[in-house]
Amino acid sequence: MSELTDIREIKALLDRHGFRFSKSLGQNFLIQPWVPEKIAECSMLDGNTGVLEIGPGIGCLTSKLSEQAGKVVSIELDPSLMPILEETLSGCGNVEIVFGDVLKQDLNKIVAEKMQGFRPVVCANLPYNITSPVISALLKAGCFRQMTLMVQKEVAARICAKAGDDDYSAFSILVQWYADPELMFDVAPDCFLPQPKVTSSVIRLKVPNVRRYHTEDEEFMFRVVRSAFGQRRKTLVNALSSGIRELSKQDIADTVSACGFDERIRGEELSINEYCLLSDELLRRIHLFKH
Ligand code: SAM
């Protein structure tokens, strides 16, 4: 196929295959050639790169990635796209499509078996309904040093937000625990078929080789973070006293003060390092009171 972003060609292709868009699968396909080009450019691909793509759709980003990377593995949930992808990617010998749900895949196994010898990165125009669980799974898999992802603009703002920003959330902390996020560019609704209601943004996540943050118990720290953000606009002490039941409200207030924070501080004001400090001190006191 000559042009996978030409709207008339796309419509003719989809009609020929009797394809129907699924809203629940977040199917908004790119129809502007500059977007996949720019996503590929941001990913800095070369012949040594193995790209994991999530949701190839009709293959418009996939074919661009195929031109620049050594290998592309794309995971697609919708089996009705199978004959379309066979047609559109027939000339892309380095692309392998895995049909299934990305959330049910063993990503490390895919990388080990299908991208052996390549530097694994991720590139995707993500289905919006599963953005957060996919990003968590990609980060927790631990095998990707770089991800270039298209998400809703408001999600991009949450991912990139720093302590004190309006958009700072438990998800900002989760992503930044693993990676450094960068906002690359915005993409307007008229770049897609069908048009979504919201603007999208492309972000790039770079995962450093060494962990920057240290805490005694990562799981407990994320429990503290979720409790702190679970009740926005409440003070940190009030929010934690409903989430961390092992300590009394007074003990939590004493811990917050002992860490050097004002007792009226809100969870949205603490940086990741400050959450590590607070979480370790809460844990120390929980253990102390147990014995
Ligand atoms: N990459 C194409 C593009 O940019 O035009 C399509 C992107 S579209 C926003 C999202 C794609 O993800 C669709 O092809 C959809 O079928 C697929 N998808 C949705 N949920 C999925 C899941 N759980 N696992 C794998 N693919 C999924």
PDB file of C-alpha atoms and ligand atoms in Angstrom:
ATOM      1  CA  MET A   1       0.000   0.000   0.000  1.00  0.00           C
ATOM      2  CA  SER A   2       1.435   3.381  -0.972  1.00  0.00           C
ATOM      3  CA  GLU A   3       0.218   5.746   1.738  1.00  0.00           C
ATOM      4  CA  LEU A   4      -1.101   4.568   5.076  1.00  0.00           C
ATOM      5  CA  THR A   5      -2.044   8.069   6.159  1.00  0.00           C
ATOM      6  CA  ASP A   6      -4.033   9.040   3.067  1.00  0.00           C
ATOM      7  CA  ILE A   7      -7.617   9.244   4.292  1.00  0.00           C
ATOM      8  CA  ARG A   8      -9.167   8.071   0.989  1.00  0.00           C
ATOM      9  CA  GLU A   9      -6.822   5.070   0.796  1.00  0.00           C
ATOM     10  CA  ILE A  10      -7.463   4.201   4.447  1.00  0.00           C
ATOM     11  CA  LYS A  11     -11.242   4.370   3.989  1.00  0.00           C
ATOM     12  CA  ALA A  12     -11.063   2.215   0.838  1.00  0.00           C
ATOM     13  CA  LEU A  13      -8.840  -0.334   2.655  1.00  0.00           C
ATOM     14  CA  LEU A  14     -11.155  -0.504   5.682  1.00  0.00           C
ATOM     15  CA  ASP A  15     -14.261  -0.800   3.455  1.00  0.00           C
ATOM     16  CA  ARG A  16     -12.686  -3.567   1.401  1.00  0.00           C
ATOM     17  CA  HIS A  17     -12.112  -5.573   4.597  1.00  0.00           C
ATOM     18  CA  GLY A  18     -15.473  -4.641   6.170  1.00  0.00           C
ATOM     19  CA  PHE A  19     -13.619  -3.187   9.179  1.00  0.00           C
ATOM     20  CA  ARG A  20     -15.624  -1.457  11.927  1.00  0.00           C
ATOM     21  CA  PHE A  21     -13.950   0.841  14.484  1.00  0.00           C
ATOM     22  CA  SER A  22     -14.196  -0.200  18.126  1.00  0.00           C
ATOM     23  CA  LYS A  23     -14.449   2.626  20.637  1.00  0.00           C
ATOM     24  CA  SER A  24     -13.768   0.290  23.563  1.00  0.00           C
ATOM     25  CA  LEU A  25     -10.425  -0.681  21.944  1.00  0.00           C
ATOM     26  CA  GLY A  26      -9.442   2.990  21.650  1.00  0.00           C
ATOM     27  CA  GLN A  27      -9.194   2.747  17.848  1.00  0.00           C
ATOM     28  CA  ASN A  28      -8.237   6.194  16.560  1.00  0.00           C
ATOM     29  CA  PHE A  29      -5.881   5.738  13.612  1.00  0.00           C
ATOM     30  CA  LEU A  30      -3.327   8.326  12.546  1.00  0.00           C
ATOM     31  CA  ILE A  31      -4.021  10.051   9.209  1.00  0.00           C
ATOM     32  CA  GLN A  32      -1.256  12.685   9.134  1.00  0.00           C
ATOM     33  CA  PRO A  33       2.143  11.442   7.877  1.00  0.00           C
ATOM     34  CA  TRP A  34       4.158  13.900   9.989  1.00  0.00           C
ATOM     35  CA  VAL A  35       2.978  12.261  13.239  1.00  0.00           C
ATOM     36  CA  PRO A  36       4.429   8.728  12.812  1.00  0.00           C
ATOM     37  CA  GLU A  37       7.528  10.344  11.284  1.00  0.00           C
ATOM     38  CA  LYS A  38       8.021  12.534  14.331  1.00  0.00           C
ATOM     39  CA  ILE A  39       7.317   9.676  16.774  1.00  0.00           C
ATOM     40  CA  ALA A  40       9.976   7.566  15.024  1.00  0.00           C
ATOM     41  CA  GLU A  41      12.382  10.533  15.052  1.00  0.00           C
ATOM     42  CA  CYS A  42      11.893  11.006  18.824  1.00  0.00           C
ATOM     43  CA  SER A  43      12.713   7.314  19.316  1.00  0.00           C
ATOM     44  CA  MET A  44      16.185   7.665  17.737  1.00  0.00           C
ATOM     45  CA  LEU A  45      16.016   4.253  16.049  1.00  0.00           C
ATOM     46  CA  ASP A  46      18.727   2.429  14.126  1.00  0.00           C
ATOM     47  CA  GLY A  47      19.437  -1.050  12.826  1.00  0.00           C
ATOM     48  CA  ASN A  48      20.360  -2.230  16.352  1.00  0.00           C
ATOM     49  CA  THR A  49      17.016  -1.234  17.852  1.00  0.00           C
ATOM     50  CA  GLY A  50      14.196  -3.682  18.535  1.00  0.00           C
ATOM     51  CA  VAL A  51      10.867  -1.877  18.877  1.00  0.00           C
ATOM     52  CA  LEU A  52       7.881  -3.154  20.804  1.00  0.00           C
ATOM     53  CA  GLU A  53       4.759  -1.477  19.444  1.00  0.00           C
ATOM     54  CA  ILE A  54       1.381  -1.702  21.148  1.00  0.00           C
ATOM     55  CA  GLY A  55      -1.671  -1.568  18.891  1.00  0.00           C
ATOM     56  CA  PRO A  56      -0.457  -1.297  15.273  1.00  0.00           C
ATOM     57  CA  GLY A  57      -3.999  -0.575  13.977  1.00  0.00           C
ATOM     58  CA  ILE A  58      -3.620  -0.644  10.190  1.00  0.00           C
ATOM     59  CA  GLY A  59       0.165  -0.354  10.503  1.00  0.00           C
ATOM     60  CA  CYS A  60       0.869   3.288   9.758  1.00  0.00           C
ATOM     61  CA  LEU A  61       3.350   3.813  12.629  1.00  0.00           C
ATOM     62  CA  THR A  62       4.530   0.185  12.310  1.00  0.00           C
ATOM     63  CA  SER A  63       5.731   0.675   8.724  1.00  0.00           C
ATOM     64  CA  LYS A  64       7.614   3.842   9.678  1.00  0.00           C
ATOM     65  CA  LEU A  65       9.292   1.997  12.591  1.00  0.00           C
ATOM     66  CA  SER A  66      10.111  -0.904  10.268  1.00  0.00           C
ATOM     67  CA  GLU A  67      12.044   1.439   7.940  1.00  0.00           C
ATOM     68  CA  GLN A  68      14.291   2.670  10.758  1.00  0.00           C
ATOM     69  CA  ALA A  69      14.615  -0.170  13.321  1.00  0.00           C
ATOM     70  CA  GLY A  70      16.249  -3.594  13.099  1.00  0.00           C
ATOM     71  CA  LYS A  71      13.137  -5.445  14.331  1.00  0.00           C
ATOM     72  CA  VAL A  72       9.545  -4.485  15.203  1.00  0.00           C
ATOM     73  CA  VAL A  73       7.218  -6.619  17.323  1.00  0.00           C
ATOM     74  CA  SER A  74       3.641  -5.296  17.453  1.00  0.00           C
ATOM     75  CA  ILE A  75       0.973  -6.558  19.830  1.00  0.00           C
ATOM     76  CA  GLU A  76      -2.606  -6.144  18.571  1.00  0.00           C
ATOM     77  CA  LEU A  77      -5.767  -7.265  20.347  1.00  0.00           C
ATOM     78  CA  ASP A  78      -8.256  -6.924  17.472  1.00  0.00           C
ATOM     79  CA  PRO A  79      -8.154 -10.043  15.231  1.00  0.00           C
ATOM     80  CA  SER A  80     -10.213  -8.271  12.544  1.00  0.00           C
ATOM     81  CA  LEU A  81      -7.063  -6.236  11.782  1.00  0.00           C
ATOM     82  CA  MET A  82      -5.151  -9.409  10.865  1.00  0.00           C
ATOM     83  CA  PRO A  83      -5.971  -9.489   7.095  1.00  0.00           C
ATOM     84  CA  ILE A  84      -5.491  -5.714   6.867  1.00  0.00           C
ATOM     85  CA  LEU A  85      -2.031  -5.855   8.471  1.00  0.00           C
ATOM     86  CA  GLU A  86      -1.075  -8.786   6.226  1.00  0.00           C
ATOM     87  CA  GLU A  87      -1.800  -6.529   3.262  1.00  0.00           C
ATOM     88  CA  THR A  88      -0.327  -3.249   4.531  1.00  0.00           C
ATOM     89  CA  LEU A  89       2.853  -4.720   6.047  1.00  0.00           C
ATOM     90  CA  SER A  90       3.543  -7.269   3.311  1.00  0.00           C
ATOM     91  CA  GLY A  91       6.760  -5.455   2.365  1.00  0.00           C
ATOM     92  CA  CYS A  92       8.051  -5.131   5.958  1.00  0.00           C
ATOM     93  CA  GLY A  93      10.143  -8.249   6.526  1.00  0.00           C
ATOM     94  CA  ASN A  94      11.375  -7.212   9.982  1.00  0.00           C
ATOM     95  CA  VAL A  95       7.871  -6.866  11.515  1.00  0.00           C
ATOM     96  CA  GLU A  96       6.247  -9.593  13.607  1.00  0.00           C
ATOM     97  CA  ILE A  97       2.654  -9.212  14.834  1.00  0.00           C
ATOM     98  CA  VAL A  98       1.542 -10.906  18.041  1.00  0.00           C
ATOM     99  CA  PHE A  99      -2.252 -11.091  18.344  1.00  0.00           C
ATOM    100  CA  GLY A 100      -3.395 -10.799  21.963  1.00  0.00           C
ATOM    101  CA  ASP A 101      -3.936  -8.468  24.891  1.00  0.00           C
ATOM    102  CA  VAL A 102      -0.764  -6.531  25.783  1.00  0.00           C
ATOM    103  CA  LEU A 103      -1.768  -6.681  29.458  1.00  0.00           C
ATOM    104  CA  LYS A 104      -1.652 -10.489  29.368  1.00  0.00           C
ATOM    105  CA  GLN A 105       1.762 -10.816  27.710  1.00  0.00           C
ATOM    106  CA  ASP A 106       5.057 -11.729  29.347  1.00  0.00           C
ATOM    107  CA  LEU A 107       6.973  -8.734  27.963  1.00  0.00           C
ATOM    108  CA  ASN A 108      10.380  -9.992  29.106  1.00  0.00           C
ATOM    109  CA  LYS A 109       9.764 -13.266  27.272  1.00  0.00           C
ATOM    110  CA  ILE A 110       8.779 -11.422  24.084  1.00  0.00           C
ATOM    111  CA  VAL A 111      11.950  -9.327  24.259  1.00  0.00           C
ATOM    112  CA  ALA A 112      14.149 -12.357  25.013  1.00  0.00           C
ATOM    113  CA  GLU A 113      12.632 -14.539  22.284  1.00  0.00           C
ATOM    114  CA  LYS A 114      11.807 -12.076  19.510  1.00  0.00           C
ATOM    115  CA  MET A 115      14.304  -9.228  19.952  1.00  0.00           C
ATOM    116  CA  GLN A 116      17.440 -11.132  20.839  1.00  0.00           C
ATOM    117  CA  GLY A 117      20.525  -9.009  20.118  1.00  0.00           C
ATOM    118  CA  PHE A 118      18.530  -5.783  19.688  1.00  0.00           C
ATOM    119  CA  ARG A 119      18.326  -2.789  22.057  1.00  0.00           C
ATOM    120  CA  PRO A 120      14.670  -2.969  23.189  1.00  0.00           C
ATOM    121  CA  VAL A 121      12.566   0.213  23.165  1.00  0.00           C
ATOM    122  CA  VAL A 122       8.821   0.900  23.048  1.00  0.00           C
ATOM    123  CA  CYS A 123       6.933   3.047  20.552  1.00  0.00           C
ATOM    124  CA  ALA A 124       3.155   3.320  20.585  1.00  0.00           C
ATOM    125  CA  ASN A 125       0.050   5.327  19.972  1.00  0.00           C
ATOM    126  CA  LEU A 126      -1.606   3.807  23.036  1.00  0.00           C
ATOM    127  CA  PRO A 127      -5.252   2.789  23.313  1.00  0.00           C
ATOM    128  CA  TYR A 128      -6.458   5.447  25.766  1.00  0.00           C
ATOM    129  CA  ASN A 129      -8.620   3.200  27.926  1.00  0.00           C
ATOM    130  CA  ILE A 130      -5.634   1.165  29.152  1.00  0.00           C
ATOM    131  CA  THR A 131      -2.912   3.840  29.215  1.00  0.00           C
ATOM    132  CA  SER A 132      -2.048   3.632  32.930  1.00  0.00           C
ATOM    133  CA  PRO A 133      -1.936  -0.185  33.298  1.00  0.00           C
ATOM    134  CA  VAL A 134       0.121  -0.487  30.082  1.00  0.00           C
ATOM    135  CA  ILE A 135       2.655   2.144  31.180  1.00  0.00           C
ATOM    136  CA  SER A 136       2.936   0.485  34.630  1.00  0.00           C
ATOM    137  CA  ALA A 137       3.475  -2.929  33.023  1.00  0.00           C
ATOM    138  CA  LEU A 138       6.115  -1.551  30.619  1.00  0.00           C
ATOM    139  CA  LEU A 139       8.019   0.153  33.451  1.00  0.00           C
ATOM    140  CA  LYS A 140       7.775  -2.808  35.825  1.00  0.00           C
ATOM    141  CA  ALA A 141       8.968  -5.230  33.110  1.00  0.00           C
ATOM    142  CA  GLY A 142      12.336  -3.504  33.505  1.00  0.00           C
ATOM    143  CA  CYS A 143      13.639  -4.415  30.036  1.00  0.00           C
ATOM    144  CA  PHE A 144      13.049  -1.114  28.186  1.00  0.00           C
ATOM    145  CA  ARG A 145      15.400   1.867  28.613  1.00  0.00           C
ATOM    146  CA  GLN A 146      13.266   4.138  26.421  1.00  0.00           C
ATOM    147  CA  MET A 147       9.569   4.504  25.519  1.00  0.00           C
ATOM    148  CA  THR A 148       7.966   6.986  23.126  1.00  0.00           C
ATOM    149  CA  LEU A 149       4.242   7.013  23.786  1.00  0.00           C
ATOM    150  CA  MET A 150       1.197   8.917  22.584  1.00  0.00           C
ATOM    151  CA  VAL A 151      -1.298   9.485  25.386  1.00  0.00           C
ATOM    152  CA  GLN A 152      -4.078  11.959  26.170  1.00  0.00           C
ATOM    153  CA  LYS A 153      -2.660  15.422  26.824  1.00  0.00           C
ATOM    154  CA  GLU A 154      -4.016  15.481  30.381  1.00  0.00           C
ATOM    155  CA  VAL A 155      -2.391  12.111  31.136  1.00  0.00           C
ATOM    156  CA  ALA A 156       0.911  13.435  29.732  1.00  0.00           C
ATOM    157  CA  ALA A 157       0.612  16.418  32.089  1.00  0.00           C
ATOM    158  CA  ARG A 158       0.056  14.069  35.062  1.00  0.00           C
ATOM    159  CA  ILE A 159       3.008  11.886  34.080  1.00  0.00           C
ATOM    160  CA  CYS A 160       5.385  14.871  33.776  1.00  0.00           C
ATOM    161  CA  ALA A 161       4.128  16.857  36.829  1.00  0.00           C
ATOM    162  CA  LYS A 162       6.457  17.695  39.700  1.00  0.00           C
ATOM    163  CA  ALA A 163       5.666  18.129  43.431  1.00  0.00           C
ATOM    164  CA  GLY A 164       3.420  21.142  43.940  1.00  0.00           C
ATOM    165  CA  ASP A 165       2.031  21.173  40.348  1.00  0.00           C
ATOM    166  CA  ASP A 166      -1.763  20.896  39.943  1.00  0.00           C
ATOM    167  CA  ASP A 167      -1.396  17.696  37.913  1.00  0.00           C
ATOM    168  CA  TYR A 168       0.951  15.963  40.395  1.00  0.00           C
ATOM    169  CA  SER A 169      -0.570  12.598  41.345  1.00  0.00           C
ATOM    170  CA  ALA A 170       0.235   9.095  42.566  1.00  0.00           C
ATOM    171  CA  PHE A 171       0.723   8.169  38.869  1.00  0.00           C
ATOM    172  CA  SER A 172       3.373  10.934  38.441  1.00  0.00           C
ATOM    173  CA  ILE A 173       5.297   9.322  41.299  1.00  0.00           C
ATOM    174  CA  LEU A 174       4.905   5.797  39.930  1.00  0.00           C
ATOM    175  CA  VAL A 175       6.237   6.787  36.479  1.00  0.00           C
ATOM    176  CA  GLN A 176       9.033   9.004  37.820  1.00  0.00           C
ATOM    177  CA  TRP A 177      10.096   6.274  40.260  1.00  0.00           C
ATOM    178  CA  TYR A 178      11.278   4.348  37.193  1.00  0.00           C
ATOM    179  CA  ALA A 179      11.802   6.940  34.459  1.00  0.00           C
ATOM    180  CA  ASP A 180      12.435  10.548  33.459  1.00  0.00           C
ATOM    181  CA  PRO A 181       9.460  11.764  31.408  1.00  0.00           C
ATOM    182  CA  GLU A 182       9.721  14.432  28.700  1.00  0.00           C
ATOM    183  CA  LEU A 183       6.882  16.101  26.822  1.00  0.00           C
ATOM    184  CA  MET A 184       7.767  15.968  23.103  1.00  0.00           C
ATOM    185  CA  PHE A 185       4.814  17.458  21.127  1.00  0.00           C
ATOM    186  CA  ASP A 186       1.017  17.727  20.958  1.00  0.00           C
ATOM    187  CA  VAL A 187      -1.213  16.121  18.333  1.00  0.00           C
ATOM    188  CA  ALA A 188      -4.600  17.681  17.484  1.00  0.00           C
ATOM    189  CA  PRO A 189      -7.800  15.572  17.180  1.00  0.00           C
ATOM    190  CA  ASP A 190      -7.966  16.146  13.392  1.00  0.00           C
ATOM    191  CA  CYS A 191      -4.843  13.989  12.949  1.00  0.00           C
ATOM    192  CA  PHE A 192      -6.936  10.850  13.665  1.00  0.00           C
ATOM    193  CA  LEU A 193      -9.735   8.790  12.130  1.00  0.00           C
ATOM    194  CA  PRO A 194     -12.171   8.866  13.856  1.00  0.00           C
ATOM    195  CA  GLN A 195     -11.372  12.134  15.654  1.00  0.00           C
ATOM    196  CA  PRO A 196     -11.085  11.798  19.442  1.00  0.00           C
ATOM    197  CA  LYS A 197     -12.640  14.508  21.632  1.00  0.00           C
ATOM    198  CA  VAL A 198      -9.331  15.447  23.255  1.00  0.00           C
ATOM    199  CA  THR A 199      -5.833  16.560  22.245  1.00  0.00           C
ATOM    200  CA  SER A 200      -3.041  13.991  22.494  1.00  0.00           C
ATOM    201  CA  SER A 201       0.611  14.385  23.458  1.00  0.00           C
ATOM    202  CA  VAL A 202       3.700  12.361  22.687  1.00  0.00           C
ATOM    203  CA  ILE A 203       5.964  11.777  25.670  1.00  0.00           C
ATOM    204  CA  ARG A 204       9.337  10.092  25.937  1.00  0.00           C
ATOM    205  CA  LEU A 205      10.303   8.107  29.031  1.00  0.00           C
ATOM    206  CA  LYS A 206      13.980   7.441  29.627  1.00  0.00           C
ATOM    207  CA  VAL A 207      14.794   4.781  32.200  1.00  0.00           C
ATOM    208  CA  PRO A 208      18.182   5.332  33.870  1.00  0.00           C
ATOM    209  CA  ASN A 209      20.517   2.377  34.408  1.00  0.00           C
ATOM    210  CA  VAL A 210      20.631   2.938  38.158  1.00  0.00           C
ATOM    211  CA  ARG A 211      17.762   3.533  40.578  1.00  0.00           C
ATOM    212  CA  ARG A 212      17.718   7.140  41.856  1.00  0.00           C
ATOM    213  CA  TYR A 213      15.430   6.584  44.832  1.00  0.00           C
ATOM    214  CA  HIS A 214      15.824   4.289  47.810  1.00  0.00           C
ATOM    215  CA  THR A 215      13.312   3.144  50.377  1.00  0.00           C
ATOM    216  CA  GLU A 216      13.229   0.264  52.868  1.00  0.00           C
ATOM    217  CA  ASP A 217       9.995  -1.135  51.462  1.00  0.00           C
ATOM    218  CA  GLU A 218       8.843  -0.095  47.984  1.00  0.00           C
ATOM    219  CA  GLU A 219       5.385  -1.638  48.365  1.00  0.00           C
ATOM    220  CA  PHE A 220       4.781   0.233  51.628  1.00  0.00           C
ATOM    221  CA  MET A 221       6.012   3.499  50.086  1.00  0.00           C
ATOM    222  CA  PHE A 222       3.491   3.190  47.260  1.00  0.00           C
ATOM    223  CA  ARG A 223       0.795   2.460  49.868  1.00  0.00           C
ATOM    224  CA  VAL A 224       1.756   5.718  51.601  1.00  0.00           C
ATOM    225  CA  VAL A 225       1.652   7.583  48.247  1.00  0.00           C
ATOM    226  CA  ARG A 226      -1.773   6.159  47.319  1.00  0.00           C
ATOM    227  CA  SER A 227      -3.166   7.040  50.770  1.00  0.00           C
ATOM    228  CA  ALA A 228      -1.727  10.562  50.574  1.00  0.00           C
ATOM    229  CA  PHE A 229      -3.335  11.211  47.156  1.00  0.00           C
ATOM    230  CA  GLY A 230      -6.491   9.211  47.893  1.00  0.00           C
ATOM    231  CA  GLN A 231      -8.034  12.204  49.593  1.00  0.00           C
ATOM    232  CA  ARG A 232      -6.842  15.310  47.778  1.00  0.00           C
ATOM    233  CA  ARG A 233      -7.117  18.667  49.494  1.00  0.00           C
ATOM    234  CA  LYS A 234      -6.932  16.950  52.893  1.00  0.00           C
ATOM    235  CA  THR A 235      -3.755  17.485  54.890  1.00  0.00           C
ATOM    236  CA  LEU A 236      -1.188  14.695  54.590  1.00  0.00           C
ATOM    237  CA  VAL A 237      -1.773  13.753  58.248  1.00  0.00           C
ATOM    238  CA  ASN A 238      -5.552  13.414  57.732  1.00  0.00           C
ATOM    239  CA  ALA A 239      -5.178  11.485  54.474  1.00  0.00           C
ATOM    240  CA  LEU A 240      -2.617   9.073  55.974  1.00  0.00           C
ATOM    241  CA  SER A 241      -4.631   8.493  59.123  1.00  0.00           C
ATOM    242  CA  SER A 242      -7.336   6.813  57.024  1.00  0.00           C
ATOM    243  CA  GLY A 243      -4.860   4.819  54.895  1.00  0.00           C
ATOM    244  CA  ILE A 244      -2.152   3.809  57.392  1.00  0.00           C
ATOM    245  CA  ARG A 245      -4.209   2.226  60.174  1.00  0.00           C
ATOM    246  CA  GLU A 246      -1.203   0.732  61.986  1.00  0.00           C
ATOM    247  CA  LEU A 247      -0.469   4.141  63.588  1.00  0.00           C
ATOM    248  CA  SER A 248      -2.725   6.620  65.408  1.00  0.00           C
ATOM    249  CA  LYS A 249      -3.368  10.039  63.920  1.00  0.00           C
ATOM    250  CA  GLN A 250      -1.105  11.551  66.611  1.00  0.00           C
ATOM    251  CA  ASP A 251       1.702   9.112  65.745  1.00  0.00           C
ATOM    252  CA  ILE A 252       1.365  10.053  62.074  1.00  0.00           C
ATOM    253  CA  ALA A 253       1.438  13.769  62.937  1.00  0.00           C
ATOM    254  CA  ASP A 254       4.569  13.193  65.075  1.00  0.00           C
ATOM    255  CA  THR A 255       6.217  11.278  62.205  1.00  0.00           C
ATOM    256  CA  VAL A 256       5.432  14.029  59.691  1.00  0.00           C
ATOM    257  CA  SER A 257       6.996  16.604  62.080  1.00  0.00           C
ATOM    258  CA  ALA A 258       9.988  14.368  62.811  1.00  0.00           C
ATOM    259  CA  CYS A 259      10.691  14.269  59.058  1.00  0.00           C
ATOM    260  CA  GLY A 260      10.877  18.072  59.075  1.00  0.00           C
ATOM    261  CA  PHE A 261       7.497  18.779  57.416  1.00  0.00           C
ATOM    262  CA  ASP A 262       4.818  21.201  58.578  1.00  0.00           C
ATOM    263  CA  GLU A 263       1.907  19.224  60.081  1.00  0.00           C
ATOM    264  CA  ARG A 264      -0.483  21.056  57.737  1.00  0.00           C
ATOM    265  CA  ILE A 265       1.416  20.032  54.583  1.00  0.00           C
ATOM    266  CA  ARG A 266      -0.593  18.271  51.831  1.00  0.00           C
ATOM    267  CA  GLY A 267       0.477  15.099  50.023  1.00  0.00           C
ATOM    268  CA  GLU A 268       0.702  16.967  46.708  1.00  0.00           C
ATOM    269  CA  GLU A 269       3.650  19.002  48.054  1.00  0.00           C
ATOM    270  CA  LEU A 270       6.072  16.128  48.743  1.00  0.00           C
ATOM    271  CA  SER A 271       8.752  15.051  46.251  1.00  0.00           C
ATOM    272  CA  ILE A 272       9.609  11.375  45.651  1.00  0.00           C
ATOM    273  CA  ASN A 273      12.670  11.600  47.911  1.00  0.00           C
ATOM    274  CA  GLU A 274      10.477  13.098  50.637  1.00  0.00           C
ATOM    275  CA  TYR A 275       7.996  10.218  50.275  1.00  0.00           C
ATOM    276  CA  CYS A 276      10.910   7.784  50.694  1.00  0.00           C
ATOM    277  CA  LEU A 277      11.977   9.573  53.875  1.00  0.00           C
ATOM    278  CA  LEU A 278       8.439   9.681  55.274  1.00  0.00           C
ATOM    279  CA  SER A 279       7.645   6.095  54.349  1.00  0.00           C
ATOM    280  CA  ASP A 280      10.837   4.761  56.012  1.00  0.00           C
ATOM    281  CA  GLU A 281      10.096   6.717  59.191  1.00  0.00           C
ATOM    282  CA  LEU A 282       6.460   5.519  59.290  1.00  0.00           C
ATOM    283  CA  LEU A 283       7.653   1.944  58.842  1.00  0.00           C
ATOM    284  CA  ARG A 284      10.303   2.334  61.569  1.00  0.00           C
ATOM    285  CA  ARG A 285       7.652   3.535  64.008  1.00  0.00           C
ATOM    286  CA  ILE A 286       5.189   0.776  63.041  1.00  0.00           C
ATOM    287  CA  HIS A 287       7.895  -1.829  63.800  1.00  0.00           C
ATOM    288  CA  LEU A 288       8.851  -0.043  67.023  1.00  0.00           C
ATOM    289  CA  PHE A 289       5.277  -0.072  68.330  1.00  0.00           C
ATOM    290  CA  LYS A 290       4.858  -3.744  67.418  1.00  0.00           C
ATOM    291  CA  HIS A 291       7.727  -4.810  69.688  1.00  0.00           C
TER     292      HIS A 291
HETATM  293  N1  SAM B   1      -0.913   2.500  15.856  1.00  0.00           N
HETATM  294  C1  SAM B   1      -2.134   2.842  15.164  1.00  0.00           C
HETATM  295  C2  SAM B   1      -2.097   4.300  14.734  1.00  0.00           C
HETATM  296  O1  SAM B   1      -1.324   5.051  15.351  1.00  0.00           O
HETATM  297  O2  SAM B   1      -2.826   4.660  13.830  1.00  0.00           O
HETATM  298  C3  SAM B   1      -3.375   2.543  16.005  1.00  0.00           C
HETATM  299  C4  SAM B   1      -3.410   3.160  17.375  1.00  0.00           C
HETATM  300  S1  SAM B   1      -4.983   3.020  18.151  1.00  0.00           S
HETATM  301  C5  SAM B   1      -4.947   4.467  19.156  1.00  0.00           C
HETATM  302  C6  SAM B   1      -4.771   1.762  19.398  1.00  0.00           C
HETATM  303  C7  SAM B   1      -4.596   0.330  18.897  1.00  0.00           C
HETATM  304  O3  SAM B   1      -4.437  -0.520  20.038  1.00  0.00           O
HETATM  305  C8  SAM B   1      -5.771  -0.239  18.111  1.00  0.00           C
HETATM  306  O4  SAM B   1      -5.275  -0.911  16.981  1.00  0.00           O
HETATM  307  C9  SAM B   1      -6.421  -1.249  19.074  1.00  0.00           C
HETATM  308  O5  SAM B   1      -7.090  -2.299  18.428  1.00  0.00           O
HETATM  309  C10 SAM B   1      -5.205  -1.720  19.868  1.00  0.00           C
HETATM  310  N2  SAM B   1      -5.514  -2.240  21.220  1.00  0.00           N
HETATM  311  C11 SAM B   1      -6.508  -1.856  22.066  1.00  0.00           C
HETATM  312  N3  SAM B   1      -6.442  -2.524  23.232  1.00  0.00           N
HETATM  313  C12 SAM B   1      -5.366  -3.362  23.132  1.00  0.00           C
HETATM  314  C13 SAM B   1      -4.773  -4.320  24.009  1.00  0.00           C
HETATM  315  N4  SAM B   1      -5.271  -4.558  25.237  1.00  0.00           N
HETATM  316  N5  SAM B   1      -3.690  -5.005  23.582  1.00  0.00           N
HETATM  317  C14 SAM B   1      -3.161  -4.768  22.334  1.00  0.00           C
HETATM  318  N6  SAM B   1      -3.684  -3.872  21.471  1.00  0.00           N
HETATM  319  C15 SAM B   1      -4.760  -3.178  21.846  1.00  0.00           C
END
